[in-house]
Amino acid sequence: MLRILEAVPAATGLGIDLNEEDTARGRENAEARAPAERVEFVRGSAAEGGARGPADLVLCLGASHALSDARPPQHTVDALQALRRMVAPGGRVLLGETFWQRSPTSAELAAMWPGARADELHDLAGLVDLAVSAGFRPAWVETAGSEEWEEFESGYHADVEEWLATQRDPPLANETRERVDRHRTSWLRGYREVLGLAYLTLIPVD
Ligand SMILES: C[S@@+](CC[C@H](N)C(=O)[O-])C[C@H]1O[C@@H](n2cnc3c(N)ncnc32)[C@H](O)[C@@H]1O
């Protein structure tokens, strides 16, 4: 959102998250990049975005679960319908959503996250078809490459590993080490090169 506000000086932006730490981080990042009157971060449910009226551009990146309580993959259908209601006529939606790059094996599913199922995600073609059924045309279809995934995962792990390297408190460090070990196993033995992330730029149609 901040990159868009920098590129479009007349635009205003609203960022919503349930997590106060995330909205505070957004506000802090915004200070150097966009005048305060053009940007707002609200702690609340994503449904509030829709309550403010339609927007010219709706960004939903890795957050479709914020727009539906349904069990995957139905939550993607619900999220697309909610996004269709949130976007103004002639506007655009950018949806960042996961999909299977290929069918996961049972060993990969067992390593991924608790209760991971082969039928909880679509493939890329199926995901784009859902967007079309929800009242969109796909203007641009992109996916995160291996390098982007590795940078994302390594960035997360590096922060934790750097912190662990400075810790002298064994119980706290042990708990964190176990958590990060579980996450790394889930990535490297589970979803690496299996889970994809699509970026769909969607045009609403009647
Ligand atoms: C995977 S993160 C993605 C965050 C952000 N879109 C990004 O690209 O960095 C998912 C976020 O959704 C937030 N979230 C979950 N349920 C939500 C809801 N009902 N309303 C608003 N935010 C929600 C979580 O707090 C979390 O920060």
Short mmCIF file of N, CA and C in Angstrom, two decimals, residues 7-165:
data_model
loop_
_atom_site.label_atom_id
_atom_site.label_comp_id
_atom_site.label_asym_id
_atom_site.label_seq_id
_atom_site.Cartn_x
_atom_site.Cartn_y
_atom_site.Cartn_z
N ALA A 7 3.60 6.07 -5.41
CA ALA A 7 3.50 6.18 -6.87
C ALA A 7 2.31 7.03 -7.32
N VAL A 8 1.28 7.13 -6.46
CA VAL A 8 0.05 7.85 -6.83
C VAL A 8 -0.21 8.93 -5.77
N PRO A 9 0.36 10.12 -5.97
CA PRO A 9 0.33 11.13 -4.89
C PRO A 9 -1.08 11.59 -4.50
N ALA A 10 -2.09 11.37 -5.35
CA ALA A 10 -3.44 11.81 -4.99
C ALA A 10 -4.19 10.74 -4.19
N ALA A 11 -3.60 9.56 -4.07
CA ALA A 11 -4.34 8.45 -3.44
C ALA A 11 -4.28 8.52 -1.92
N THR A 12 -5.30 7.96 -1.30
CA THR A 12 -5.28 7.77 0.15
C THR A 12 -5.38 6.26 0.41
N GLY A 13 -4.85 5.82 1.55
CA GLY A 13 -4.84 4.38 1.82
C GLY A 13 -5.28 4.06 3.22
N LEU A 14 -5.94 2.90 3.34
CA LEU A 14 -6.40 2.41 4.63
C LEU A 14 -5.87 1.00 4.81
N GLY A 15 -5.10 0.77 5.87
CA GLY A 15 -4.58 -0.57 6.17
C GLY A 15 -5.29 -1.13 7.39
N ILE A 16 -5.74 -2.38 7.28
CA ILE A 16 -6.52 -2.97 8.38
C ILE A 16 -5.88 -4.29 8.81
N ASP A 17 -5.74 -4.48 10.09
CA ASP A 17 -5.27 -5.77 10.62
C ASP A 17 -5.79 -5.91 12.04
N LEU A 18 -6.06 -7.17 12.43
CA LEU A 18 -6.50 -7.43 13.81
C LEU A 18 -5.38 -7.23 14.81
N ASN A 19 -4.15 -7.33 14.30
CA ASN A 19 -2.98 -7.34 15.18
C ASN A 19 -2.41 -5.92 15.35
N GLU A 20 -2.45 -5.45 16.59
CA GLU A 20 -2.01 -4.07 16.87
C GLU A 20 -0.53 -3.86 16.53
N GLU A 21 0.28 -4.92 16.75
CA GLU A 21 1.72 -4.79 16.43
C GLU A 21 1.91 -4.51 14.95
N ASP A 22 1.10 -5.17 14.11
CA ASP A 22 1.23 -4.99 12.66
C ASP A 22 0.77 -3.60 12.22
N THR A 23 -0.33 -3.12 12.81
CA THR A 23 -0.79 -1.78 12.41
C THR A 23 0.21 -0.73 12.90
N ALA A 24 0.81 -0.96 14.08
CA ALA A 24 1.80 0.00 14.60
C ALA A 24 3.03 0.02 13.68
N ARG A 25 3.44 -1.17 13.20
CA ARG A 25 4.60 -1.25 12.30
C ARG A 25 4.28 -0.54 10.98
N GLY A 26 3.05 -0.72 10.50
CA GLY A 26 2.62 -0.03 9.28
C GLY A 26 2.69 1.48 9.44
N ARG A 27 2.18 1.96 10.58
CA ARG A 27 2.18 3.41 10.86
C ARG A 27 3.61 3.95 10.89
N GLU A 28 4.49 3.19 11.53
CA GLU A 28 5.90 3.60 11.64
C GLU A 28 6.55 3.66 10.25
N ASN A 29 6.30 2.63 9.45
CA ASN A 29 6.86 2.61 8.08
C ASN A 29 6.31 3.76 7.24
N ALA A 30 5.06 4.12 7.50
CA ALA A 30 4.40 5.14 6.69
C ALA A 30 4.97 6.53 6.95
N GLU A 31 5.50 6.74 8.17
CA GLU A 31 5.93 8.10 8.55
C GLU A 31 6.87 8.74 7.54
N ALA A 32 7.83 7.94 7.06
CA ALA A 32 8.83 8.48 6.13
C ALA A 32 8.34 8.48 4.68
N ARG A 33 7.19 7.83 4.42
CA ARG A 33 6.84 7.56 3.02
C ARG A 33 5.56 8.21 2.52
N ALA A 34 4.65 8.57 3.44
CA ALA A 34 3.39 9.17 2.98
C ALA A 34 2.90 10.15 4.04
N PRO A 35 2.39 11.33 3.62
CA PRO A 35 1.88 12.28 4.61
C PRO A 35 0.76 11.66 5.45
N ALA A 36 0.73 12.02 6.74
CA ALA A 36 -0.20 11.37 7.67
C ALA A 36 -1.65 11.48 7.22
N GLU A 37 -2.00 12.59 6.52
CA GLU A 37 -3.42 12.74 6.14
C GLU A 37 -3.81 11.80 4.99
N ARG A 38 -2.82 11.14 4.37
CA ARG A 38 -3.15 10.25 3.25
C ARG A 38 -3.16 8.78 3.64
N VAL A 39 -2.80 8.49 4.88
CA VAL A 39 -2.69 7.08 5.24
C VAL A 39 -3.23 6.82 6.64
N GLU A 40 -3.97 5.73 6.75
CA GLU A 40 -4.58 5.39 8.04
C GLU A 40 -4.41 3.89 8.28
N PHE A 41 -4.03 3.53 9.49
CA PHE A 41 -3.95 2.11 9.87
C PHE A 41 -4.92 1.87 11.01
N VAL A 42 -5.79 0.91 10.81
CA VAL A 42 -6.84 0.65 11.78
C VAL A 42 -6.70 -0.76 12.31
N ARG A 43 -6.81 -0.88 13.63
CA ARG A 43 -6.86 -2.22 14.19
C ARG A 43 -8.32 -2.68 14.16
N GLY A 44 -8.60 -3.74 13.42
CA GLY A 44 -9.97 -4.21 13.34
C GLY A 44 -10.08 -5.35 12.35
N SER A 45 -11.32 -5.76 12.12
CA SER A 45 -11.55 -6.87 11.20
C SER A 45 -11.58 -6.34 9.76
N ALA A 46 -11.13 -7.18 8.83
CA ALA A 46 -11.08 -6.80 7.42
C ALA A 46 -12.46 -6.40 6.91
N ALA A 47 -13.52 -6.93 7.52
CA ALA A 47 -14.88 -6.60 7.08
C ALA A 47 -15.12 -5.10 7.17
N GLU A 48 -14.38 -4.42 8.07
CA GLU A 48 -14.56 -2.96 8.22
C GLU A 48 -14.16 -2.20 6.97
N GLY A 49 -13.23 -2.79 6.20
CA GLY A 49 -12.81 -2.15 4.94
C GLY A 49 -14.00 -1.98 4.03
N GLY A 50 -14.84 -3.01 3.95
CA GLY A 50 -16.03 -2.95 3.11
C GLY A 50 -17.04 -1.96 3.64
N ALA A 51 -17.11 -1.85 4.98
CA ALA A 51 -18.09 -0.95 5.59
C ALA A 51 -17.79 0.52 5.27
N ARG A 52 -16.54 0.82 4.94
CA ARG A 52 -16.17 2.21 4.61
C ARG A 52 -16.59 2.59 3.20
N GLY A 53 -17.12 1.64 2.45
CA GLY A 53 -17.51 1.93 1.06
C GLY A 53 -16.47 1.41 0.11
N PRO A 54 -16.86 1.28 -1.19
CA PRO A 54 -15.96 0.66 -2.15
C PRO A 54 -14.68 1.47 -2.36
N ALA A 55 -13.58 0.76 -2.65
CA ALA A 55 -12.29 1.41 -2.90
C ALA A 55 -11.89 1.18 -4.36
N ASP A 56 -11.07 2.09 -4.89
CA ASP A 56 -10.61 1.94 -6.28
C ASP A 56 -9.64 0.76 -6.41
N LEU A 57 -8.91 0.48 -5.32
CA LEU A 57 -7.97 -0.65 -5.35
C LEU A 57 -8.06 -1.34 -4.00
N VAL A 58 -8.29 -2.65 -4.03
CA VAL A 58 -8.33 -3.42 -2.78
C VAL A 58 -7.17 -4.42 -2.82
N LEU A 59 -6.31 -4.35 -1.82
CA LEU A 59 -5.17 -5.27 -1.72
C LEU A 59 -5.47 -6.32 -0.66
N CYS A 60 -5.33 -7.57 -1.03
CA CYS A 60 -5.54 -8.65 -0.05
C CYS A 60 -4.43 -9.68 -0.30
N LEU A 61 -3.36 -9.56 0.46
CA LEU A 61 -2.17 -10.38 0.20
C LEU A 61 -1.94 -11.36 1.34
N GLY A 62 -2.14 -12.63 1.07
CA GLY A 62 -1.96 -13.64 2.11
C GLY A 62 -2.95 -13.46 3.24
N ALA A 63 -4.12 -12.98 2.95
CA ALA A 63 -5.06 -12.65 4.03
C ALA A 63 -6.51 -12.97 3.66
N SER A 64 -6.73 -13.92 2.73
CA SER A 64 -8.12 -14.23 2.36
C SER A 64 -8.88 -14.79 3.57
N HIS A 65 -8.16 -15.45 4.50
CA HIS A 65 -8.82 -15.99 5.70
C HIS A 65 -9.42 -14.88 6.55
N ALA A 66 -8.96 -13.63 6.33
CA ALA A 66 -9.51 -12.50 7.09
C ALA A 66 -10.91 -12.13 6.58
N LEU A 67 -11.29 -12.67 5.43
CA LEU A 67 -12.58 -12.30 4.83
C LEU A 67 -13.60 -13.43 4.89
N SER A 68 -13.24 -14.54 5.54
CA SER A 68 -14.18 -15.65 5.63
C SER A 68 -13.82 -16.57 6.78
N ASP A 69 -14.84 -17.11 7.43
CA ASP A 69 -14.61 -18.10 8.49
C ASP A 69 -14.71 -19.52 7.95
N ALA A 70 -15.01 -19.66 6.65
CA ALA A 70 -15.25 -21.00 6.09
C ALA A 70 -13.96 -21.81 6.06
N ARG A 71 -14.13 -23.13 5.99
CA ARG A 71 -13.00 -24.05 5.91
C ARG A 71 -12.42 -23.96 4.49
N PRO A 72 -11.08 -23.97 4.34
CA PRO A 72 -10.50 -23.96 3.00
C PRO A 72 -10.98 -25.20 2.22
N PRO A 73 -11.23 -25.13 0.91
CA PRO A 73 -10.98 -23.98 0.04
C PRO A 73 -12.18 -23.02 -0.10
N GLN A 74 -13.28 -23.29 0.63
CA GLN A 74 -14.46 -22.41 0.49
C GLN A 74 -14.12 -20.97 0.88
N HIS A 75 -13.14 -20.79 1.77
CA HIS A 75 -12.83 -19.43 2.23
C HIS A 75 -12.34 -18.56 1.06
N THR A 76 -11.71 -19.19 0.04
CA THR A 76 -11.24 -18.40 -1.11
C THR A 76 -12.44 -17.89 -1.92
N VAL A 77 -13.45 -18.74 -2.06
CA VAL A 77 -14.67 -18.35 -2.78
C VAL A 77 -15.33 -17.18 -2.05
N ASP A 78 -15.47 -17.33 -0.72
CA ASP A 78 -16.10 -16.27 0.09
C ASP A 78 -15.29 -14.97 0.00
N ALA A 79 -13.96 -15.11 0.08
CA ALA A 79 -13.10 -13.92 0.06
C ALA A 79 -13.24 -13.19 -1.29
N LEU A 80 -13.28 -13.96 -2.38
CA LEU A 80 -13.42 -13.32 -3.70
C LEU A 80 -14.75 -12.59 -3.80
N GLN A 81 -15.80 -13.18 -3.24
CA GLN A 81 -17.11 -12.50 -3.27
C GLN A 81 -17.08 -11.23 -2.43
N ALA A 82 -16.41 -11.29 -1.27
CA ALA A 82 -16.29 -10.09 -0.43
C ALA A 82 -15.48 -9.02 -1.15
N LEU A 83 -14.40 -9.41 -1.80
CA LEU A 83 -13.56 -8.44 -2.52
C LEU A 83 -14.33 -7.81 -3.68
N ARG A 84 -15.20 -8.62 -4.32
CA ARG A 84 -16.01 -8.09 -5.42
C ARG A 84 -16.93 -6.97 -4.92
N ARG A 85 -17.44 -7.13 -3.67
CA ARG A 85 -18.32 -6.10 -3.10
C ARG A 85 -17.52 -4.88 -2.65
N MET A 86 -16.24 -5.07 -2.33
CA MET A 86 -15.43 -3.97 -1.77
C MET A 86 -14.83 -3.05 -2.84
N VAL A 87 -14.79 -3.52 -4.10
CA VAL A 87 -14.10 -2.74 -5.13
C VAL A 87 -15.11 -1.89 -5.92
N ALA A 88 -14.69 -0.65 -6.19
CA ALA A 88 -15.57 0.27 -6.93
C ALA A 88 -15.61 -0.13 -8.41
N PRO A 89 -16.71 0.22 -9.10
CA PRO A 89 -16.76 -0.06 -10.54
C PRO A 89 -15.55 0.56 -11.23
N GLY A 90 -14.92 -0.18 -12.13
CA GLY A 90 -13.73 0.32 -12.82
C GLY A 90 -12.46 0.20 -12.00
N GLY A 91 -12.57 -0.31 -10.77
CA GLY A 91 -11.39 -0.45 -9.90
C GLY A 91 -10.66 -1.77 -10.14
N ARG A 92 -9.75 -2.08 -9.22
CA ARG A 92 -8.95 -3.31 -9.34
C ARG A 92 -8.80 -3.95 -7.96
N VAL A 93 -8.68 -5.28 -7.99
CA VAL A 93 -8.33 -6.03 -6.78
C VAL A 93 -6.99 -6.70 -7.03
N LEU A 94 -6.08 -6.63 -6.05
CA LEU A 94 -4.87 -7.44 -6.11
C LEU A 94 -4.98 -8.49 -5.01
N LEU A 95 -5.14 -9.73 -5.44
CA LEU A 95 -5.27 -10.84 -4.49
C LEU A 95 -3.98 -11.67 -4.49
N GLY A 96 -3.37 -11.83 -3.34
CA GLY A 96 -2.23 -12.74 -3.18
C GLY A 96 -2.74 -13.99 -2.48
N GLU A 97 -2.79 -15.11 -3.19
CA GLU A 97 -3.43 -16.31 -2.63
C GLU A 97 -2.60 -17.56 -2.91
N THR A 98 -2.61 -18.48 -1.96
CA THR A 98 -1.84 -19.71 -2.14
C THR A 98 -2.56 -20.68 -3.08
N PHE A 99 -1.77 -21.56 -3.70
CA PHE A 99 -2.30 -22.62 -4.57
C PHE A 99 -1.27 -23.75 -4.57
N TRP A 100 -1.67 -24.92 -5.04
CA TRP A 100 -0.70 -26.03 -5.17
C TRP A 100 0.02 -25.91 -6.50
N GLN A 101 1.35 -25.88 -6.44
CA GLN A 101 2.12 -25.91 -7.69
C GLN A 101 2.04 -27.29 -8.32
N ARG A 102 1.96 -28.31 -7.47
CA ARG A 102 1.68 -29.69 -7.90
C ARG A 102 1.01 -30.38 -6.72
N SER A 103 0.42 -31.56 -6.97
CA SER A 103 -0.25 -32.25 -5.87
C SER A 103 0.77 -32.64 -4.80
N PRO A 104 0.50 -32.34 -3.54
CA PRO A 104 1.43 -32.72 -2.48
C PRO A 104 1.39 -34.23 -2.22
N THR A 105 2.51 -34.82 -1.88
CA THR A 105 2.52 -36.24 -1.48
C THR A 105 2.02 -36.32 -0.04
N SER A 106 1.68 -37.55 0.41
CA SER A 106 1.21 -37.64 1.79
C SER A 106 2.33 -37.32 2.77
N ALA A 107 3.59 -37.64 2.42
CA ALA A 107 4.70 -37.31 3.33
C ALA A 107 4.85 -35.79 3.43
N GLU A 108 4.70 -35.08 2.32
CA GLU A 108 4.80 -33.62 2.35
C GLU A 108 3.66 -33.01 3.17
N LEU A 109 2.45 -33.54 2.96
CA LEU A 109 1.30 -33.03 3.73
C LEU A 109 1.52 -33.22 5.23
N ALA A 110 2.06 -34.39 5.59
CA ALA A 110 2.27 -34.68 7.02
C ALA A 110 3.28 -33.71 7.62
N ALA A 111 4.22 -33.22 6.79
CA ALA A 111 5.25 -32.30 7.31
C ALA A 111 4.79 -30.84 7.32
N MET A 112 3.72 -30.50 6.59
CA MET A 112 3.38 -29.09 6.36
C MET A 112 2.88 -28.34 7.58
N TRP A 113 1.63 -28.46 7.90
CA TRP A 113 1.05 -27.81 9.07
C TRP A 113 -0.03 -28.77 9.59
N PRO A 114 -0.42 -28.66 10.84
CA PRO A 114 -1.37 -29.63 11.40
C PRO A 114 -2.65 -29.68 10.55
N GLY A 115 -3.02 -30.89 10.15
CA GLY A 115 -4.27 -31.08 9.41
C GLY A 115 -4.20 -30.68 7.94
N ALA A 116 -3.02 -30.47 7.38
CA ALA A 116 -2.91 -30.08 5.96
C ALA A 116 -3.58 -31.14 5.07
N ARG A 117 -4.37 -30.68 4.09
CA ARG A 117 -5.10 -31.60 3.22
C ARG A 117 -4.84 -31.24 1.75
N ALA A 118 -4.84 -32.27 0.91
CA ALA A 118 -4.61 -32.03 -0.52
C ALA A 118 -5.76 -31.23 -1.14
N ASP A 119 -6.96 -31.33 -0.53
CA ASP A 119 -8.10 -30.65 -1.16
C ASP A 119 -8.35 -29.26 -0.57
N GLU A 120 -7.40 -28.73 0.21
CA GLU A 120 -7.68 -27.41 0.80
C GLU A 120 -7.29 -26.25 -0.10
N LEU A 121 -6.54 -26.55 -1.17
CA LEU A 121 -6.17 -25.49 -2.12
C LEU A 121 -6.46 -25.95 -3.54
N HIS A 122 -6.56 -24.97 -4.44
CA HIS A 122 -6.72 -25.26 -5.86
C HIS A 122 -5.36 -25.22 -6.54
N ASP A 123 -5.34 -25.63 -7.82
CA ASP A 123 -4.15 -25.33 -8.61
C ASP A 123 -4.35 -23.92 -9.18
N LEU A 124 -3.35 -23.42 -9.91
CA LEU A 124 -3.42 -22.02 -10.36
C LEU A 124 -4.63 -21.80 -11.28
N ALA A 125 -4.85 -22.75 -12.21
CA ALA A 125 -5.98 -22.60 -13.15
C ALA A 125 -7.30 -22.57 -12.38
N GLY A 126 -7.42 -23.45 -11.38
CA GLY A 126 -8.64 -23.50 -10.58
C GLY A 126 -8.86 -22.22 -9.80
N LEU A 127 -7.77 -21.66 -9.29
CA LEU A 127 -7.87 -20.40 -8.52
C LEU A 127 -8.36 -19.26 -9.43
N VAL A 128 -7.79 -19.18 -10.62
CA VAL A 128 -8.19 -18.11 -11.54
C VAL A 128 -9.66 -18.32 -11.97
N ASP A 129 -10.06 -19.58 -12.16
CA ASP A 129 -11.46 -19.86 -12.50
C ASP A 129 -12.40 -19.38 -11.38
N LEU A 130 -11.98 -19.54 -10.12
CA LEU A 130 -12.82 -19.07 -9.00
C LEU A 130 -13.01 -17.56 -9.08
N ALA A 131 -11.91 -16.86 -9.44
CA ALA A 131 -12.00 -15.39 -9.55
C ALA A 131 -12.99 -15.00 -10.66
N VAL A 132 -12.94 -15.73 -11.76
CA VAL A 132 -13.86 -15.44 -12.88
C VAL A 132 -15.31 -15.70 -12.42
N SER A 133 -15.51 -16.79 -11.70
CA SER A 133 -16.88 -17.11 -11.23
C SER A 133 -17.38 -16.07 -10.23
N ALA A 134 -16.47 -15.39 -9.55
CA ALA A 134 -16.88 -14.39 -8.55
C ALA A 134 -17.15 -13.02 -9.18
N GLY A 135 -16.97 -12.92 -10.50
CA GLY A 135 -17.30 -11.64 -11.16
C GLY A 135 -16.08 -10.79 -11.50
N PHE A 136 -14.97 -11.46 -11.80
CA PHE A 136 -13.75 -10.74 -12.19
C PHE A 136 -13.23 -11.26 -13.53
N ARG A 137 -12.44 -10.43 -14.21
CA ARG A 137 -11.59 -10.90 -15.30
C ARG A 137 -10.15 -10.77 -14.81
N PRO A 138 -9.31 -11.76 -15.12
CA PRO A 138 -7.91 -11.71 -14.65
C PRO A 138 -7.06 -10.85 -15.58
N ALA A 139 -6.69 -9.65 -15.12
CA ALA A 139 -5.90 -8.75 -15.97
C ALA A 139 -4.43 -9.18 -15.97
N TRP A 140 -3.96 -9.74 -14.88
CA TRP A 140 -2.53 -10.08 -14.77
C TRP A 140 -2.43 -11.24 -13.81
N VAL A 141 -1.70 -12.30 -14.22
CA VAL A 141 -1.52 -13.48 -13.36
C VAL A 141 -0.02 -13.69 -13.15
N GLU A 142 0.40 -13.60 -11.90
CA GLU A 142 1.83 -13.80 -11.58
C GLU A 142 1.92 -14.76 -10.41
N THR A 143 3.12 -15.35 -10.25
CA THR A 143 3.33 -16.21 -9.08
C THR A 143 4.70 -15.91 -8.49
N ALA A 144 4.81 -16.12 -7.18
CA ALA A 144 6.11 -15.94 -6.51
C ALA A 144 7.06 -17.04 -6.99
N GLY A 145 8.28 -16.66 -7.36
CA GLY A 145 9.27 -17.64 -7.78
C GLY A 145 10.03 -18.21 -6.58
N SER A 146 10.89 -19.18 -6.87
CA SER A 146 11.67 -19.84 -5.79
C SER A 146 12.49 -18.82 -5.02
N GLU A 147 13.08 -17.86 -5.73
CA GLU A 147 13.94 -16.87 -5.05
C GLU A 147 13.13 -16.05 -4.05
N GLU A 148 11.92 -15.63 -4.48
CA GLU A 148 11.08 -14.82 -3.57
C GLU A 148 10.70 -15.63 -2.34
N TRP A 149 10.34 -16.91 -2.54
CA TRP A 149 9.98 -17.77 -1.39
C TRP A 149 11.16 -17.91 -0.44
N GLU A 150 12.34 -18.18 -1.03
CA GLU A 150 13.52 -18.41 -0.18
C GLU A 150 13.90 -17.14 0.59
N GLU A 151 13.76 -16.01 -0.06
CA GLU A 151 14.06 -14.75 0.63
C GLU A 151 13.07 -14.52 1.78
N PHE A 152 11.80 -14.79 1.51
CA PHE A 152 10.75 -14.62 2.52
C PHE A 152 11.00 -15.55 3.72
N GLU A 153 11.20 -16.83 3.44
CA GLU A 153 11.39 -17.79 4.54
C GLU A 153 12.72 -17.54 5.28
N SER A 154 13.78 -17.29 4.50
CA SER A 154 15.07 -17.08 5.15
C SER A 154 15.06 -15.80 5.96
N GLY A 155 14.37 -14.79 5.48
CA GLY A 155 14.27 -13.53 6.22
C GLY A 155 13.64 -13.76 7.58
N TYR A 156 12.58 -14.57 7.59
CA TYR A 156 11.91 -14.89 8.86
C TYR A 156 12.86 -15.67 9.77
N HIS A 157 13.46 -16.73 9.20
CA HIS A 157 14.34 -17.58 10.03
C HIS A 157 15.57 -16.82 10.51
N ALA A 158 16.13 -15.97 9.65
CA ALA A 158 17.36 -15.26 10.03
C ALA A 158 17.11 -14.37 11.24
N ASP A 159 15.97 -13.67 11.26
CA ASP A 159 15.66 -12.81 12.42
C ASP A 159 15.68 -13.62 13.71
N VAL A 160 15.04 -14.80 13.66
CA VAL A 160 14.93 -15.63 14.87
C VAL A 160 16.30 -16.21 15.22
N GLU A 161 17.03 -16.69 14.21
CA GLU A 161 18.35 -17.30 14.48
C GLU A 161 19.33 -16.27 15.03
N GLU A 162 19.28 -15.04 14.51
CA GLU A 162 20.18 -13.99 15.03
C GLU A 162 19.85 -13.71 16.49
N TRP A 163 18.56 -13.70 16.80
CA TRP A 163 18.14 -13.46 18.18
C TRP A 163 18.59 -14.61 19.07
N LEU A 164 18.38 -15.87 18.58
CA LEU A 164 18.77 -17.04 19.37
C LEU A 164 20.26 -17.02 19.68
N ALA A 165 21.05 -16.54 18.72
CA ALA A 165 22.51 -16.54 18.90
C ALA A 165 22.95 -15.64 20.04
#
